[in-house]
mmCIF file of N, CA and C in Angstrom:
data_model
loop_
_atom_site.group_PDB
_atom_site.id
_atom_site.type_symbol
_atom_site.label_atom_id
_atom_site.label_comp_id
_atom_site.label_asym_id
_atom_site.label_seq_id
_atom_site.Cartn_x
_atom_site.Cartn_y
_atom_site.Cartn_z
ATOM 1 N N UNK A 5 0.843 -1.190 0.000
ATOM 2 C CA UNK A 5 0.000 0.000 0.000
ATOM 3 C C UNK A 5 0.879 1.241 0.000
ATOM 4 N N UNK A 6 0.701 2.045 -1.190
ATOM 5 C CA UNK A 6 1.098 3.464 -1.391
ATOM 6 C C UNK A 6 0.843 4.718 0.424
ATOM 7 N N UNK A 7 1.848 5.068 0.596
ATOM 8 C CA UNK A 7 1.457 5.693 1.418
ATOM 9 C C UNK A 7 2.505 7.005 1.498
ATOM 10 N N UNK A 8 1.910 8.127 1.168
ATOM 11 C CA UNK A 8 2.596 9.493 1.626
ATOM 12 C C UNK A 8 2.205 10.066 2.859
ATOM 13 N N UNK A 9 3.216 10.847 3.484
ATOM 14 C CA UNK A 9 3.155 11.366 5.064
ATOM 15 C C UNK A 9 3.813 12.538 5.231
ATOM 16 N N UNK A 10 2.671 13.767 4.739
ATOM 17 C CA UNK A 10 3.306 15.227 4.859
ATOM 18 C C UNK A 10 3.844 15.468 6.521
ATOM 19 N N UNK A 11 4.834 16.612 6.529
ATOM 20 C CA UNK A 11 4.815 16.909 7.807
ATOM 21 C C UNK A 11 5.301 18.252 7.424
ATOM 22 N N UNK A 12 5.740 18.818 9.006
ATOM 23 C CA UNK A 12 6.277 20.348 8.650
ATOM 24 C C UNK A 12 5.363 21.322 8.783
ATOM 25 N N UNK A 13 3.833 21.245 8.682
ATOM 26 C CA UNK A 13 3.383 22.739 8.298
ATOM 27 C C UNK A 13 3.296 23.024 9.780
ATOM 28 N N UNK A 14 2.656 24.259 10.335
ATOM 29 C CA UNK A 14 2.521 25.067 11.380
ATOM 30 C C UNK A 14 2.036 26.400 10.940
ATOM 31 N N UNK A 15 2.332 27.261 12.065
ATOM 32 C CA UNK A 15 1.567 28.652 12.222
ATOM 33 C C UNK A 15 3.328 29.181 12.281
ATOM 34 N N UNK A 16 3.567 30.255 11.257
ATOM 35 C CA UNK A 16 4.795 30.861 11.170
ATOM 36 C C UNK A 16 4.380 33.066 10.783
ATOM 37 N N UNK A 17 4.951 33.325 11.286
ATOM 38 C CA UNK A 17 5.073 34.879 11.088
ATOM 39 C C UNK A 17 5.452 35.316 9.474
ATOM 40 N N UNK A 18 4.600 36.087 9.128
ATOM 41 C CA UNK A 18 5.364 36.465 7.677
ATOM 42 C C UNK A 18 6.796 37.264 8.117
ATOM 43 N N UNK A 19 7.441 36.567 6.979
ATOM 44 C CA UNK A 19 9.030 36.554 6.575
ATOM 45 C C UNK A 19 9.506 35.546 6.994
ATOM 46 N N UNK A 20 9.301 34.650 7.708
ATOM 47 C CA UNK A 20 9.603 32.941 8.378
ATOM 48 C C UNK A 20 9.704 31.813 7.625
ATOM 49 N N UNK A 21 10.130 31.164 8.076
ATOM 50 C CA UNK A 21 10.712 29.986 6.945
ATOM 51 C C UNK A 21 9.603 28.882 7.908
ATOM 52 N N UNK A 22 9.595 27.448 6.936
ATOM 53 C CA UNK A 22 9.257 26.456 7.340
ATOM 54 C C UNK A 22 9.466 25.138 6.542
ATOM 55 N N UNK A 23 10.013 24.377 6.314
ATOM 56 C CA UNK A 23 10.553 23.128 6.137
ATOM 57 C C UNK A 23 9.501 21.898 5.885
ATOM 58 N N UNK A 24 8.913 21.660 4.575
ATOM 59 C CA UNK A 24 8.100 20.571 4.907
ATOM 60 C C UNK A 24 8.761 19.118 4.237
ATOM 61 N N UNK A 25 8.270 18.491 4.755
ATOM 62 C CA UNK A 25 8.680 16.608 4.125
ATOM 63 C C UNK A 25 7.680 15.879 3.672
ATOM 64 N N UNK A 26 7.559 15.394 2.678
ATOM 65 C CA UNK A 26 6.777 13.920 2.358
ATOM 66 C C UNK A 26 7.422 12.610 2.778
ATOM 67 N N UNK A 27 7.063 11.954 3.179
ATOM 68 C CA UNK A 27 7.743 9.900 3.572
ATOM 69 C C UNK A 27 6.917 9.901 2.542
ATOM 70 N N UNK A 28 7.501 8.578 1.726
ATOM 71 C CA UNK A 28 6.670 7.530 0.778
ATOM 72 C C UNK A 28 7.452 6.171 1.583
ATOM 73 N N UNK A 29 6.101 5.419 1.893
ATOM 74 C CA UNK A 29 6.683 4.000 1.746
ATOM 75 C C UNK A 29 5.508 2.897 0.734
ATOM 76 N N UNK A 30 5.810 1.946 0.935
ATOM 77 C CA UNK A 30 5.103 1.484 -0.046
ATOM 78 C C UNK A 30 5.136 0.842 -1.843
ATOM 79 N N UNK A 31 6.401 2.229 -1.977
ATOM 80 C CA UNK A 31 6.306 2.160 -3.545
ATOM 81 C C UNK A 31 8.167 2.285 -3.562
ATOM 82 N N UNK A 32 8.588 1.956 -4.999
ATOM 83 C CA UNK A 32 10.015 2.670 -5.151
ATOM 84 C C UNK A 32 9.663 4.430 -5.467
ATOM 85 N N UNK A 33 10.595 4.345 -5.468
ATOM 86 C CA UNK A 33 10.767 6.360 -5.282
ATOM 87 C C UNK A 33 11.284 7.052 -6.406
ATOM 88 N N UNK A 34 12.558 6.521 -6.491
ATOM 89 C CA UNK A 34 14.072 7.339 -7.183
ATOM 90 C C UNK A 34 13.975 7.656 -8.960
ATOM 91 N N UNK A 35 12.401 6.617 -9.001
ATOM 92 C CA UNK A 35 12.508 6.945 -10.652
ATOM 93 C C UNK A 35 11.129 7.840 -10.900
ATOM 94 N N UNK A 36 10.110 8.444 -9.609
ATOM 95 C CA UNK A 36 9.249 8.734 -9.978
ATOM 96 C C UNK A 36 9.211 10.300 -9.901
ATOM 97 N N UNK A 37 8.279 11.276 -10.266
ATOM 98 C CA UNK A 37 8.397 12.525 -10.243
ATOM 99 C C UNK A 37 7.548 13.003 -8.795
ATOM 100 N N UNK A 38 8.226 13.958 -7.785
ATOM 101 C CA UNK A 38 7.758 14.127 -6.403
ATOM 102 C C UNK A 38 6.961 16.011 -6.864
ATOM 103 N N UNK A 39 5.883 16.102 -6.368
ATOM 104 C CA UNK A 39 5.867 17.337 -6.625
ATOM 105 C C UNK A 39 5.108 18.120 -5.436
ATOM 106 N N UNK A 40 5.016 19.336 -4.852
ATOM 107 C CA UNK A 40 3.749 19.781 -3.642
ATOM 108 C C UNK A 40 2.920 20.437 -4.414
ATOM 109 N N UNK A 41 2.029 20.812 -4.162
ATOM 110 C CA UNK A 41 0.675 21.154 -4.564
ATOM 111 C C UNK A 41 0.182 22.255 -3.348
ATOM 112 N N UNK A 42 -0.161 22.826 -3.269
ATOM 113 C CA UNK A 42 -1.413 23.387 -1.971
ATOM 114 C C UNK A 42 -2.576 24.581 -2.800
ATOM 115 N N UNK A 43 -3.475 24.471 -1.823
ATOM 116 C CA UNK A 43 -4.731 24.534 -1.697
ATOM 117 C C UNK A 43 -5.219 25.786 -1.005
ATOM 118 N N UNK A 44 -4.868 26.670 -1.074
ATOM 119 C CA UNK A 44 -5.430 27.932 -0.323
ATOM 120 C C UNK A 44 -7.061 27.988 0.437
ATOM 121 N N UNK A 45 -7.021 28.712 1.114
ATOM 122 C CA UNK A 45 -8.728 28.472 1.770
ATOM 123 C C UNK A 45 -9.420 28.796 0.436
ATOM 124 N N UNK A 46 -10.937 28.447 0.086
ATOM 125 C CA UNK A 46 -11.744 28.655 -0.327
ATOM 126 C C UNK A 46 -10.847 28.812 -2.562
ATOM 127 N N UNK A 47 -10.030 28.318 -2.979
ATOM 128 C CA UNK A 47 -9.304 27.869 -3.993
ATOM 129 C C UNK A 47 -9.104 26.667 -4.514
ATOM 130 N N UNK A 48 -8.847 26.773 -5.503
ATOM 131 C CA UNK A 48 -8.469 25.421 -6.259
ATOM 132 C C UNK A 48 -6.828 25.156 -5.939
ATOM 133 N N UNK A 49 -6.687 23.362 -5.736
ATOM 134 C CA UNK A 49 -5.289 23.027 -5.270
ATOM 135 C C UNK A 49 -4.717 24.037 -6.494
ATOM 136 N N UNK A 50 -3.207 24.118 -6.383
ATOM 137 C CA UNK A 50 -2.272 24.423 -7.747
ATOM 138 C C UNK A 50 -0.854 24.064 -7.380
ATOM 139 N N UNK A 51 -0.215 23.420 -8.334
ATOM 140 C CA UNK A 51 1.449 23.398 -8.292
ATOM 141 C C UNK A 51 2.346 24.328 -7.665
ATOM 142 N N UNK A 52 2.736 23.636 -6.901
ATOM 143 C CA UNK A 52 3.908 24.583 -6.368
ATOM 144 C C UNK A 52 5.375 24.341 -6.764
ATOM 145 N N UNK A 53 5.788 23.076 -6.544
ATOM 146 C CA UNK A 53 6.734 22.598 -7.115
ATOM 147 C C UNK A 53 7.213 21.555 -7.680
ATOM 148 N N UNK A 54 8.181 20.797 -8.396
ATOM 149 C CA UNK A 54 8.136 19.726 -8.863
ATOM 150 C C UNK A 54 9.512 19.335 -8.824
ATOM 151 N N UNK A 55 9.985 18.079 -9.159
ATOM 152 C CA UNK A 55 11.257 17.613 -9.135
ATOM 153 C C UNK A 55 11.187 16.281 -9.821
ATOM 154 N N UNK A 56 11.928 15.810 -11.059
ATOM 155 C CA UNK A 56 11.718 14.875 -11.547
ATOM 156 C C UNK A 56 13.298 14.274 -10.776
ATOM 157 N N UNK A 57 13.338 12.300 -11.605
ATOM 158 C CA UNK A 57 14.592 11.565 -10.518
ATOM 159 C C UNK A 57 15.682 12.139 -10.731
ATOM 160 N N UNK A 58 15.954 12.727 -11.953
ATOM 161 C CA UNK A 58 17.016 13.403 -12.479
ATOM 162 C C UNK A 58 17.903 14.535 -11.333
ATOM 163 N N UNK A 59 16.867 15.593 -10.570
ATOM 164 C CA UNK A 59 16.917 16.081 -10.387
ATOM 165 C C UNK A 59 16.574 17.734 -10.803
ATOM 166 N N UNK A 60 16.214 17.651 -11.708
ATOM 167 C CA UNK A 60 15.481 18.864 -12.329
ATOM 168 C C UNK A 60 14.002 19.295 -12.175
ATOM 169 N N UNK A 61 14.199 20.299 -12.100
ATOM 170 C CA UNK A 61 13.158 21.245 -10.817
ATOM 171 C C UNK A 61 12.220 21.948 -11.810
ATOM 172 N N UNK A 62 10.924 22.595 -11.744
ATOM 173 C CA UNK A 62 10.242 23.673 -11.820
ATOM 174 C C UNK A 62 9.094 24.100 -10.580
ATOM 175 N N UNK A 63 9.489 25.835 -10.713
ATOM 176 C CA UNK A 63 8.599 26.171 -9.588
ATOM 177 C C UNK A 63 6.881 26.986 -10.087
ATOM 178 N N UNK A 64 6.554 27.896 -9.534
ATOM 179 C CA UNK A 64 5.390 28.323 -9.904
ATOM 180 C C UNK A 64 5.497 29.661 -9.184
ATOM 181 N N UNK A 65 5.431 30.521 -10.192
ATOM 182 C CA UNK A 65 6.256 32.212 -10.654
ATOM 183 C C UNK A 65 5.850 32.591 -9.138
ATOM 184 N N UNK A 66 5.091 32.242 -8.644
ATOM 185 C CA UNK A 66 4.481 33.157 -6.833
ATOM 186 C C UNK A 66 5.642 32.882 -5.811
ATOM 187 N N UNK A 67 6.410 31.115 -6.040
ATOM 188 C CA UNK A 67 7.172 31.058 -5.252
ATOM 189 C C UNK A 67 8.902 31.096 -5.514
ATOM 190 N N UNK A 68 8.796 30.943 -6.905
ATOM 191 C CA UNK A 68 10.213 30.927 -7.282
ATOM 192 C C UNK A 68 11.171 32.454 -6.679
ATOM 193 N N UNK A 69 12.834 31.693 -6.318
ATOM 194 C CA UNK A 69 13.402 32.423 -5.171
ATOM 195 C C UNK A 69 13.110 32.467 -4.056
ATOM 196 N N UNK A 70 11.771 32.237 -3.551
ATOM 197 C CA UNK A 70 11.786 31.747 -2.019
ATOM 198 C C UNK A 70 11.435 30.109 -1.611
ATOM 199 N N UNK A 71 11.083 29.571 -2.518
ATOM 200 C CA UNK A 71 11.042 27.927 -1.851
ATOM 201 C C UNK A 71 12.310 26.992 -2.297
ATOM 202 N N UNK A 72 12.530 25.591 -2.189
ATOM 203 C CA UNK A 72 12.919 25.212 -2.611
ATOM 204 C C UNK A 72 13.094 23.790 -2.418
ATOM 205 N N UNK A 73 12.479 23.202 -3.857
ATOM 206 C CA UNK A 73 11.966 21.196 -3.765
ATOM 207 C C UNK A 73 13.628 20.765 -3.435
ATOM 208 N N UNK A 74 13.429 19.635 -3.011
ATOM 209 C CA UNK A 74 14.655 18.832 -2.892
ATOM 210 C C UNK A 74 14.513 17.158 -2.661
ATOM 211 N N UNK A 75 14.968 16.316 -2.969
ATOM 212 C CA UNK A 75 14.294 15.049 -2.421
ATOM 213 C C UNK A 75 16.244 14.111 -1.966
ATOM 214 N N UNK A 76 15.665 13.353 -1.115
ATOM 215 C CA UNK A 76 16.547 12.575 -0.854
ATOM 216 C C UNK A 76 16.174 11.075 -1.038
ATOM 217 N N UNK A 77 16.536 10.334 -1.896
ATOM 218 C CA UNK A 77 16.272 8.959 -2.560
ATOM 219 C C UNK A 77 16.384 7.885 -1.497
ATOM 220 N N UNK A 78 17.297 7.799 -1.281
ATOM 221 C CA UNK A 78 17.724 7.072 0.218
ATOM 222 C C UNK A 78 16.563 6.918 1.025
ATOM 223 N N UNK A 79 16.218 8.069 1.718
ATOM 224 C CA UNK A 79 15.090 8.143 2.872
ATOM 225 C C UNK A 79 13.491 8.113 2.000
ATOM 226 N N UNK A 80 13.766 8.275 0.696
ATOM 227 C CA UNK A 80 12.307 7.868 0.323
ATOM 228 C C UNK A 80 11.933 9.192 0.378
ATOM 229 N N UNK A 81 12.516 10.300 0.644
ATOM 230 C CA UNK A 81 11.529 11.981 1.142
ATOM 231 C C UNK A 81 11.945 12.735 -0.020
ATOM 232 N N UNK A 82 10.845 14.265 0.216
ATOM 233 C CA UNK A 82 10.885 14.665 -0.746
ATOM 234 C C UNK A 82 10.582 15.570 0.107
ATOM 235 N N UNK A 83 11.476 17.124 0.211
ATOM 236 C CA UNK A 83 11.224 18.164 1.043
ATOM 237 C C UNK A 83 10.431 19.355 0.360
ATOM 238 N N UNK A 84 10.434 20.430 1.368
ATOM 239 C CA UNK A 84 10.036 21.899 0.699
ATOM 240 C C UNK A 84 10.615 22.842 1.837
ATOM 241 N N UNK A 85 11.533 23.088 1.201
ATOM 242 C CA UNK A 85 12.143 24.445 1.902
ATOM 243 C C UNK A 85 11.263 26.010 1.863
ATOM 244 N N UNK A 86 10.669 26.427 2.124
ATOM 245 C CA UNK A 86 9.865 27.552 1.794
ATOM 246 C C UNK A 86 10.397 28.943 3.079
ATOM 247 N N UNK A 87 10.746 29.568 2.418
ATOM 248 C CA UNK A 87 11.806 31.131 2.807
ATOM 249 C C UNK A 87 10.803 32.261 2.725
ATOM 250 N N UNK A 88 11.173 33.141 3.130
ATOM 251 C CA UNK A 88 10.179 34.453 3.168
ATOM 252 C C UNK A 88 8.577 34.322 3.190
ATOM 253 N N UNK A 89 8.042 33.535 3.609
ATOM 254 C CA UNK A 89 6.722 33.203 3.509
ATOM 255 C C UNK A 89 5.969 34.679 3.751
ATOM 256 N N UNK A 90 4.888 34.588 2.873
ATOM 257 C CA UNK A 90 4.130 35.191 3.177
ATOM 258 C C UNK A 90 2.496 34.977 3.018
ATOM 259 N N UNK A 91 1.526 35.907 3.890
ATOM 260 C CA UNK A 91 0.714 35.376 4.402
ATOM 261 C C UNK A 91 -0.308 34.715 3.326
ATOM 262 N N UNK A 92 0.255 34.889 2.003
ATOM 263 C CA UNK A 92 -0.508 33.993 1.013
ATOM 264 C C UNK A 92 -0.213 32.892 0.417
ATOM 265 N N UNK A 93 0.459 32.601 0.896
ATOM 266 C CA UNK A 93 0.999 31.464 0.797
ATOM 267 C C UNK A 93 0.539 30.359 2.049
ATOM 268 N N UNK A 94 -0.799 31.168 2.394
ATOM 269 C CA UNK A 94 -1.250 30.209 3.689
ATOM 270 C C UNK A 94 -2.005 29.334 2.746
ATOM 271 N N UNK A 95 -1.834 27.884 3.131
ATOM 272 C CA UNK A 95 -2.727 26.993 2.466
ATOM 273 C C UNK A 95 -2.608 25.506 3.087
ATOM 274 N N UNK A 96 -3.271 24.116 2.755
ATOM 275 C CA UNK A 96 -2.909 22.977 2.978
ATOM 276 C C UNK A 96 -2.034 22.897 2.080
ATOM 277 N N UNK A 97 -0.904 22.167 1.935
ATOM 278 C CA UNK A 97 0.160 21.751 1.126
ATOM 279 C C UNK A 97 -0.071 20.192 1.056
ATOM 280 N N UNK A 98 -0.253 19.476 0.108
ATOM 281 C CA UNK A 98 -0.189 17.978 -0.353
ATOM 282 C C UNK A 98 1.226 17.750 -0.916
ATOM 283 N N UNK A 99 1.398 16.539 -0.993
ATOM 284 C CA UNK A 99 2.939 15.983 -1.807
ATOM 285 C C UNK A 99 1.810 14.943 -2.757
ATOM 286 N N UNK A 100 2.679 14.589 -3.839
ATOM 287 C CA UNK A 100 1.751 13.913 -5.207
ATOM 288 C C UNK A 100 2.958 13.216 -5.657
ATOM 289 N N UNK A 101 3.181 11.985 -5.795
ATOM 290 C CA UNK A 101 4.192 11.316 -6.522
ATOM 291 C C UNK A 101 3.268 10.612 -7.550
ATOM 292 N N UNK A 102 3.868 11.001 -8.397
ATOM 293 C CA UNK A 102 3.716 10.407 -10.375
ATOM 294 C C UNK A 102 4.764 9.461 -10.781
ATOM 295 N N UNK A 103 4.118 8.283 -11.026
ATOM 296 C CA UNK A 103 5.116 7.307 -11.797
ATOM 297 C C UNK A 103 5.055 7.644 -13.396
ATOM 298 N N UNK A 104 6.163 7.294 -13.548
ATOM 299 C CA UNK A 104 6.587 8.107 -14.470
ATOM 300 C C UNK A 104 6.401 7.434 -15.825
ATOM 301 N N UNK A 105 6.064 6.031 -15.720
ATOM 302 C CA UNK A 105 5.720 5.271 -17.293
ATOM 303 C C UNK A 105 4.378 4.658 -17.415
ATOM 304 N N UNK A 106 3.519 5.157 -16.269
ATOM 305 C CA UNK A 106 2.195 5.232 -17.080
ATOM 306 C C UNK A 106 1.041 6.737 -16.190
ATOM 307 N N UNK A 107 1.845 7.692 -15.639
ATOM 308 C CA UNK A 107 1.204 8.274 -15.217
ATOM 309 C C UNK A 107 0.406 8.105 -13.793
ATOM 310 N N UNK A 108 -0.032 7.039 -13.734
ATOM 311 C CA UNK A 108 -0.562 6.719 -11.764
ATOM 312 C C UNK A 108 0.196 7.711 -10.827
ATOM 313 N N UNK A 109 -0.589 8.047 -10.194
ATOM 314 C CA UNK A 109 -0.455 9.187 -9.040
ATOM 315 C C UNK A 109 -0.836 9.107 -7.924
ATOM 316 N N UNK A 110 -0.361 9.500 -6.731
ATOM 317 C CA UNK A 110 -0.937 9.137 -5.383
ATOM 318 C C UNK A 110 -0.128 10.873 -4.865
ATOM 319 N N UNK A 111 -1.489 10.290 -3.496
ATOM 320 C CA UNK A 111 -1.463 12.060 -2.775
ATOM 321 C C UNK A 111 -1.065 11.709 -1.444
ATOM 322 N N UNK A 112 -0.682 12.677 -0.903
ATOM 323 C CA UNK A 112 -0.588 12.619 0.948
ATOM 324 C C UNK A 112 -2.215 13.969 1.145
ATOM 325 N N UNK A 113 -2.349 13.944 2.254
ATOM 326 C CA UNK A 113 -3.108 13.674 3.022
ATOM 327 C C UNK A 113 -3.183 15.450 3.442
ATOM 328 N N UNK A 114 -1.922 15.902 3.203
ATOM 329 C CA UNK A 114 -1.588 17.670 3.312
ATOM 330 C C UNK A 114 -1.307 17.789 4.730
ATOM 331 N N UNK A 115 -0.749 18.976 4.636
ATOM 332 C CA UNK A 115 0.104 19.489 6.121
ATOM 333 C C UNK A 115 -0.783 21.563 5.754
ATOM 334 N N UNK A 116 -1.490 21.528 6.840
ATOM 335 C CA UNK A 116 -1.293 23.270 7.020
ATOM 336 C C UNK A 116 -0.282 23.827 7.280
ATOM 337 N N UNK A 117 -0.073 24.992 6.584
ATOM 338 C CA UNK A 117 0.691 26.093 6.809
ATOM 339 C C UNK A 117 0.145 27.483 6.901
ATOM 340 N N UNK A 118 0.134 28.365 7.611
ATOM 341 C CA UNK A 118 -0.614 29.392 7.992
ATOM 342 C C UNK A 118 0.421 30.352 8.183
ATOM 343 N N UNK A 119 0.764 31.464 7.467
ATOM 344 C CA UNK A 119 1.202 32.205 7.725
ATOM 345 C C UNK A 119 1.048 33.605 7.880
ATOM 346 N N UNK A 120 0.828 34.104 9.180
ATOM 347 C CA UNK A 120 0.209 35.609 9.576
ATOM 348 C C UNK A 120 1.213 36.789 9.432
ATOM 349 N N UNK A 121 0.260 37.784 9.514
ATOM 350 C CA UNK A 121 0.821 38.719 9.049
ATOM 351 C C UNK A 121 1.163 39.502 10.045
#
């Protein structure tokens, strides 16, 4: 059984950093694409970031220069560094891993992040 396990979010001050993680167990990892997603109150989810096994990244123009995807293969995780937060960037955050040769996708479960002003 596929299983992702956000962590990390909290209540942070705008200009504050916060650190989130996905666990995958369940599945192999290292060849699939890891990406976060979040969900603002009362919005549609949208991309935040992505990282294919390669290592090659795209962000989404609101956060680029202050976040930053990273994954570690080994531990199965897939982080989010997120820098200067600000208070719109308050949302649930999901992690989404995509296999990569037929598309199948699985979600975590999301972590809040709230950031006041």
């Amino acid at each position: 059984q596929v299983q992702l396990v956000e962590s990390g979010g909290g209540l942070v001050q705008a200009g504050g950093s916060l650190r989130l993680s996905c666990a995958v167990s369940g599945s192999i990892f290292n060849t699939h694409v890891m990406s976060w997603y979040r969900q603002p109150p009362g919005k549609q989810r949208e991309l935040v970031a992505a990282i294919a096994s390669g290592g090659n990244t795209n962000y989404a123009d609101s956060v680029k220069g202050r976040f930053t995807i990273s994954r570690d293969d080994a531990k199965k995780t897939v982080y989010l560094q997120m820098n200067s937060l600000k208070p719109e960037d308050t949302a649930v955050y999901y992690c989404k891993m995509t296999r990569t040769w037929d598309n199948i996708y699985y979600w975590g479960k999301g972590t809040l992040v709230t950031v006041s002003s």
